[in-house]
XYZ file of C-alpha atoms in Angstrom:
408
model
C 62.121 1.443 -27.314
C 61.140 5.110 -26.984
C 61.700 5.620 -30.705
C 59.537 2.586 -31.472
C 56.786 3.846 -29.172
C 56.983 7.243 -30.867
C 56.756 5.664 -34.331
C 53.833 3.434 -33.389
C 52.052 6.283 -31.610
C 52.577 8.603 -34.581
C 51.201 6.037 -37.024
C 48.133 5.164 -34.972
C 47.334 8.816 -34.262
C 47.804 10.094 -37.812
C 45.886 7.217 -39.382
C 42.752 8.387 -37.518
C 42.655 11.322 -39.938
C 42.715 9.175 -43.058
C 39.773 11.171 -44.424
C 42.235 14.025 -44.950
C 43.978 11.877 -47.551
C 40.947 12.519 -49.769
C 42.942 15.522 -50.997
C 45.140 13.010 -52.867
C 42.376 10.628 -53.944
C 41.487 10.127 -57.630
C 37.802 10.042 -56.649
C 35.684 13.200 -57.074
C 35.886 15.511 -54.008
C 33.076 15.095 -51.473
C 32.453 17.064 -48.297
C 34.727 19.679 -46.770
C 38.361 18.559 -46.762
C 40.511 20.687 -44.455
C 43.829 19.289 -45.618
C 45.406 20.613 -48.775
C 47.338 18.179 -50.987
C 50.554 19.412 -49.328
C 49.230 18.681 -45.833
C 47.962 15.295 -46.983
C 51.431 14.489 -48.330
C 52.930 15.404 -44.954
C 50.523 13.001 -43.241
C 51.486 10.271 -45.700
C 55.156 11.082 -45.035
C 54.649 10.562 -41.297
C 52.938 7.245 -41.956
C 55.752 6.143 -44.269
C 58.473 7.182 -41.803
C 56.733 5.356 -38.951
C 56.301 2.287 -41.157
C 59.967 2.249 -42.159
C 61.086 2.463 -38.535
C 58.656 -0.298 -37.540
C 59.942 -2.463 -40.374
C 63.534 -1.921 -39.276
C 62.646 -2.952 -35.732
C 60.632 -5.933 -36.948
C 63.264 -7.429 -39.227
C 65.412 -8.964 -36.450
C 62.192 -10.161 -34.773
C 60.596 -11.704 -37.865
C 60.775 -15.208 -36.451
C 58.816 -14.108 -33.352
C 55.841 -12.448 -35.005
C 52.413 -13.271 -33.616
C 50.782 -16.085 -35.603
C 47.288 -14.572 -35.439
C 48.542 -11.192 -36.631
C 50.409 -12.804 -39.512
C 47.300 -14.710 -40.573
C 45.027 -11.653 -40.436
C 47.402 -9.381 -42.338
C 48.215 -11.981 -44.960
C 44.538 -12.770 -45.586
C 43.350 -9.179 -45.803
C 46.270 -7.606 -47.656
C 46.762 -10.645 -49.888
C 43.127 -10.762 -51.013
C 43.148 -7.034 -51.752
C 46.389 -7.359 -53.733
C 44.939 -10.172 -55.839
C 41.824 -8.109 -56.562
C 43.976 -5.086 -57.410
C 46.048 -6.963 -59.982
C 42.931 -8.460 -61.624
C 40.799 -5.323 -61.270
C 39.799 -2.491 -63.591
C 42.493 -0.034 -62.459
C 45.512 -1.925 -61.062
C 47.684 1.186 -60.665
C 45.217 3.021 -58.401
C 44.172 -0.139 -56.578
C 47.750 -1.060 -55.728
C 48.182 2.322 -54.059
C 45.399 1.331 -51.674
C 47.066 -2.042 -51.152
C 50.275 -0.173 -50.325
C 48.460 1.693 -47.548
C 47.072 -1.618 -46.299
C 50.584 -3.061 -46.256
C 51.785 -0.106 -44.162
C 48.930 -0.699 -41.719
C 49.873 -4.390 -41.604
C 53.460 -3.512 -40.682
C 52.134 -1.293 -37.888
C 49.894 -4.166 -36.774
C 52.715 -6.683 -36.625
C 55.058 -4.247 -34.878
C 52.553 -3.132 -32.258
C 51.527 -6.667 -31.326
C 55.170 -7.747 -31.207
C 56.338 -4.896 -28.954
C 53.167 -4.300 -26.910
C 54.657 -6.191 -23.973
C 57.557 -3.743 -23.713
C 57.324 -0.961 -21.085
C 55.522 2.150 -22.242
C 54.363 0.965 -25.671
C 50.646 0.434 -24.991
C 50.546 3.392 -22.622
C 52.242 5.689 -25.117
C 50.157 4.705 -28.134
C 46.789 4.726 -26.362
C 47.662 7.899 -24.470
C 48.645 9.757 -27.648
C 45.482 8.572 -29.366
C 43.249 9.799 -26.532
C 44.989 13.176 -26.238
C 44.830 13.934 -29.967
C 41.339 12.482 -30.258
C 40.064 14.645 -27.404
C 41.546 17.787 -28.956
C 40.081 16.944 -32.379
C 36.666 16.237 -30.837
C 36.633 19.501 -28.877
C 37.609 21.363 -32.048
C 34.721 19.686 -33.900
C 32.285 20.699 -31.162
C 33.569 24.275 -31.372
C 32.996 24.276 -35.136
C 29.538 22.828 -34.570
C 28.610 25.481 -31.993
C 29.970 28.379 -34.048
C 28.660 27.134 -37.427
C 32.160 27.668 -38.781
C 33.404 26.986 -41.367
C 30.044 27.849 -42.904
C 30.635 25.512 -45.845
C 31.256 22.585 -43.502
C 28.074 23.414 -41.619
C 26.014 23.676 -44.798
C 27.364 20.528 -46.475
C 26.507 18.494 -43.375
C 23.025 19.997 -42.837
C 24.002 21.427 -39.464
C 25.560 18.202 -38.153
C 28.985 18.034 -36.499
C 31.804 16.835 -38.762
C 34.990 18.536 -37.585
C 38.169 17.566 -39.403
C 36.578 14.372 -40.741
C 34.955 15.673 -43.965
C 31.416 14.407 -43.253
C 29.297 13.834 -40.155
C 29.119 10.081 -40.782
C 32.910 9.829 -41.016
C 33.269 11.808 -37.789
C 30.836 9.347 -36.217
C 33.010 6.482 -37.476
C 35.933 7.978 -35.561
C 33.856 8.588 -32.437
C 32.321 5.126 -32.070
C 35.838 3.741 -31.626
C 37.178 6.642 -29.560
C 34.379 6.503 -26.986
C 34.816 2.834 -26.144
C 38.593 2.952 -25.964
C 38.385 5.902 -23.581
C 35.783 3.976 -21.566
C 38.010 0.896 -21.553
C 40.799 2.917 -19.946
C 38.415 4.664 -17.519
C 36.726 1.500 -16.237
C 39.976 -0.399 -15.899
C 42.013 2.243 -14.104
C 41.668 4.560 -11.125
C 42.589 8.071 -10.041
C 43.542 10.676 -12.641
C 43.565 8.098 -15.407
C 39.911 7.258 -14.797
C 38.827 10.895 -14.544
C 40.616 12.036 -17.702
C 39.530 9.069 -19.809
C 35.944 9.245 -18.579
C 35.934 12.920 -19.521
C 37.176 12.008 -22.998
C 34.390 9.423 -23.352
C 31.721 11.946 -22.285
C 33.029 14.516 -24.774
C 32.967 11.838 -27.457
C 29.344 10.951 -26.638
C 28.323 14.609 -26.892
C 30.030 14.882 -30.269
C 28.428 11.656 -31.504
C 25.002 13.047 -30.627
C 25.893 16.212 -32.565
C 26.679 14.166 -35.678
C 23.093 12.833 -35.722
C 24.538 9.858 -37.603
C 21.923 7.114 -37.421
C 24.469 4.454 -38.388
C 26.973 5.784 -35.854
C 24.416 5.937 -33.054
C 23.241 2.407 -33.823
C 26.818 1.159 -33.871
C 27.541 2.854 -30.549
C 24.391 1.380 -29.004
C 25.267 -2.171 -30.070
C 28.864 -1.607 -28.952
C 27.609 -0.424 -25.546
C 25.391 -3.483 -25.247
C 28.375 -5.732 -26.020
C 30.614 -3.867 -23.554
C 28.053 -4.043 -20.752
C 27.379 -7.753 -21.272
C 31.062 -8.706 -21.404
C 31.749 -6.693 -18.237
C 28.869 -8.449 -16.500
C 26.828 -5.245 -16.072
C 23.423 -6.746 -16.802
C 21.370 -3.793 -15.569
C 23.308 -1.459 -17.814
C 22.798 -3.870 -20.699
C 19.030 -3.844 -20.103
C 19.056 -0.035 -20.020
C 20.988 0.078 -23.297
C 18.525 -2.354 -24.872
C 15.632 -0.099 -23.825
C 17.410 2.913 -25.316
C 17.881 1.002 -28.587
C 14.147 0.251 -28.748
C 13.175 3.863 -27.976
C 15.738 5.178 -30.445
C 14.434 2.836 -33.128
C 10.896 4.073 -32.553
C 12.041 7.714 -32.725
C 13.831 7.032 -36.001
C 10.731 5.359 -37.428
C 8.690 8.454 -36.585
C 11.216 10.977 -37.902
C 13.835 9.275 -40.085
C 15.192 12.435 -41.723
C 16.045 14.479 -38.618
C 18.759 16.982 -39.600
C 19.233 15.086 -42.858
C 18.301 16.124 -46.361
C 14.771 14.665 -46.798
C 15.496 14.089 -50.480
C 18.124 11.542 -49.424
C 15.852 9.504 -47.140
C 15.795 6.491 -49.482
C 19.199 6.986 -51.089
C 20.639 3.899 -49.399
C 18.191 1.597 -51.191
C 19.195 2.968 -54.592
C 22.888 2.903 -53.721
C 22.734 -0.668 -52.400
C 21.193 -1.850 -55.679
C 24.243 -0.479 -57.476
C 26.558 -2.243 -55.043
C 24.744 -5.540 -55.543
C 24.993 -5.138 -59.301
C 28.780 -4.702 -59.180
C 29.097 -7.748 -56.910
C 26.985 -9.801 -59.335
C 29.059 -8.796 -62.353
C 32.455 -9.363 -60.667
C 31.773 -12.187 -58.205
C 35.182 -13.771 -57.723
C 37.779 -11.031 -57.183
C 35.758 -7.864 -57.718
C 36.729 -4.687 -59.579
C 39.721 -3.978 -57.347
C 40.143 -1.713 -54.300
C 38.602 1.719 -54.936
C 37.568 0.613 -58.426
C 33.837 0.931 -57.748
C 33.519 4.563 -58.812
C 35.197 3.793 -62.137
C 32.769 1.024 -63.033
C 29.701 2.809 -61.639
C 28.759 4.808 -64.785
C 28.442 1.571 -66.761
C 26.183 -0.199 -64.232
C 24.208 2.760 -62.856
C 20.530 1.757 -62.464
C 17.724 4.093 -63.550
C 17.139 7.002 -61.124
C 20.409 6.257 -59.312
C 22.888 8.952 -58.294
C 24.748 10.614 -61.139
C 28.409 9.652 -61.726
C 30.747 11.866 -59.725
C 28.253 12.467 -56.916
C 28.544 11.162 -53.368
C 26.277 8.155 -53.918
C 28.380 7.032 -56.875
C 31.656 6.697 -54.970
C 30.868 3.545 -52.982
C 27.824 1.431 -52.035
C 27.616 2.866 -48.490
C 27.869 -0.576 -46.958
C 31.290 -1.906 -45.996
C 30.356 -5.496 -46.865
C 28.737 -4.689 -50.200
C 31.807 -2.580 -50.866
C 34.091 -5.529 -50.147
C 31.935 -7.818 -52.272
C 32.112 -5.455 -55.227
C 35.787 -4.518 -54.948
C 37.368 -7.765 -53.715
C 34.703 -10.344 -54.562
C 34.184 -13.697 -52.871
C 37.920 -13.953 -52.219
C 37.819 -10.752 -50.177
C 34.715 -11.782 -48.253
C 36.249 -15.139 -47.329
C 39.437 -13.367 -46.216
C 37.326 -10.908 -44.208
C 35.531 -13.704 -42.363
C 38.695 -15.717 -41.805
C 40.561 -12.724 -40.374
C 37.855 -11.840 -37.851
C 37.474 -15.497 -36.871
C 41.193 -15.700 -36.076
C 40.989 -12.415 -34.197
C 38.023 -13.484 -32.041
C 39.589 -16.837 -31.175
C 42.867 -15.217 -30.138
C 41.203 -12.428 -28.136
C 39.200 -14.909 -26.073
C 42.324 -16.692 -24.890
C 44.267 -13.471 -24.362
C 41.540 -11.809 -22.292
C 41.289 -14.800 -19.978
C 44.974 -14.466 -19.112
C 44.969 -10.676 -18.571
C 44.892 -8.662 -15.389
C 41.773 -6.498 -14.951
C 43.065 -3.203 -16.452
C 44.272 -4.904 -19.633
C 41.164 -7.070 -19.849
C 38.796 -4.100 -19.537
C 40.788 -2.096 -22.085
C 40.774 -5.087 -24.431
C 36.998 -5.431 -24.072
C 36.633 -1.699 -24.697
C 38.574 -2.019 -27.951
C 36.486 -5.042 -28.931
C 33.343 -2.991 -28.233
C 34.785 -0.270 -30.473
C 35.269 -2.815 -33.248
C 31.725 -4.128 -32.791
C 30.424 -0.555 -33.109
C 32.535 0.036 -36.223
C 31.359 -3.194 -37.852
C 27.710 -2.373 -37.153
C 28.058 1.135 -38.544
C 29.633 -0.404 -41.630
C 26.281 -1.960 -42.540
C 25.044 1.496 -43.506
C 28.200 3.366 -44.366
C 31.980 3.324 -45.034
C 34.128 1.731 -47.745
C 35.261 -1.841 -47.092
C 38.901 -1.684 -48.185
C 39.350 1.767 -46.622
C 37.959 0.487 -43.313
C 40.192 -2.557 -43.547
C 43.314 -0.466 -44.166
C 42.795 2.404 -41.760
C 40.506 0.980 -39.066
C 40.252 -2.816 -38.922
C 43.962 -3.618 -39.229
C 45.227 -0.937 -36.769
C 42.455 -1.437 -34.197
C 42.744 -5.221 -34.330
C 46.420 -4.697 -33.492
C 45.510 -2.395 -30.608
C 43.165 -5.025 -29.198
C 45.569 -7.950 -29.551
C 48.526 -5.969 -28.216
C 46.677 -4.370 -25.313
C 45.407 -7.770 -24.211
C 48.904 -9.243 -24.101
C 49.189 -11.058 -20.761
C 51.474 -9.350 -18.253
C 51.948 -6.319 -20.539
C 51.923 -2.867 -18.911
C 48.414 -1.428 -19.150
C 47.450 1.785 -20.833
C 47.057 5.069 -19.069
C 44.786 8.021 -19.649
C 45.696 11.143 -21.600
C 46.870 13.015 -18.538
C 49.099 10.153 -17.496
C 50.594 9.305 -20.860
């Protein structure tokens, strides 16, 4: 089981740095990518090796796979595969589907083996350790203004190893709540270390000045407080949301390029146009940038620029790249997830229940941020599928609960 824990931990940790795989992407380069193509290939190699091991361990257990996990993975990967085959660039799209399939294998394996000793603790512990180190490194880069190109491309906002400030925020809104889930469900060193990780994550999120990330974190915090029964905290969070909204209304372009203040409106029109033209199965995963030059509205971003790569809305992105089939699969998968989590959380001991709620809060934050950013199929492959597995597996009744970084 140690080898399985190592494989699952390696997959879940490495997949957090999926933005580094941009070095291998056919899309035009955007932001500051630390990883060279060789490093990106190494990361892919680790993911493949972990997937192969998980598949080997799963094969004898195939009759005992979790029904909810099977339904989610089949719906999401299957809809993407259909869109890829019928899309504008099947070869490139199927590569994305391959990554989704690897994430699905991780999902099935983690949920299946989460009840075994050390699995949840090892995976969550590795994630928090590596995430804390990466966040501290990003804060150091932010404070030192180095690399200078990273600093300049992000208008003085923290981005770290995650290419852009918004993508760093996408990592942080999940990291903070998972660390908090461990901290509030445990005691002693575990609580102290995990709480420290959450505080560091909050400081880094503030340094990203990502409006979408901050909004996602605020809604996630409201969800977490309400589900834990902390009504006073929930009221305080609601007040902060109102004050933050007023501050944004007064100064919407803080530490952003003022010329980009209304970019989202132009970009969303392009996303809607693609969804209108390909309503059933879309243009295929990651096919948006290929069709963009033909549908680009007047005054929209030029082909090859950042605004031309995706519609900057996870749901518009899904609508354009996977069509109505993908949107139905999206809704069905989250419905199955929510129904299963409710029953699992009721049967859990406190540490597992609090961790499970923390992961659910992370997913709420991610889904809210997706309204204003991220690519649908990329989120599905590298975030939704793995984190849904973490939630379902961590909330397995009578499973050993996760520990903090120092105790992992």
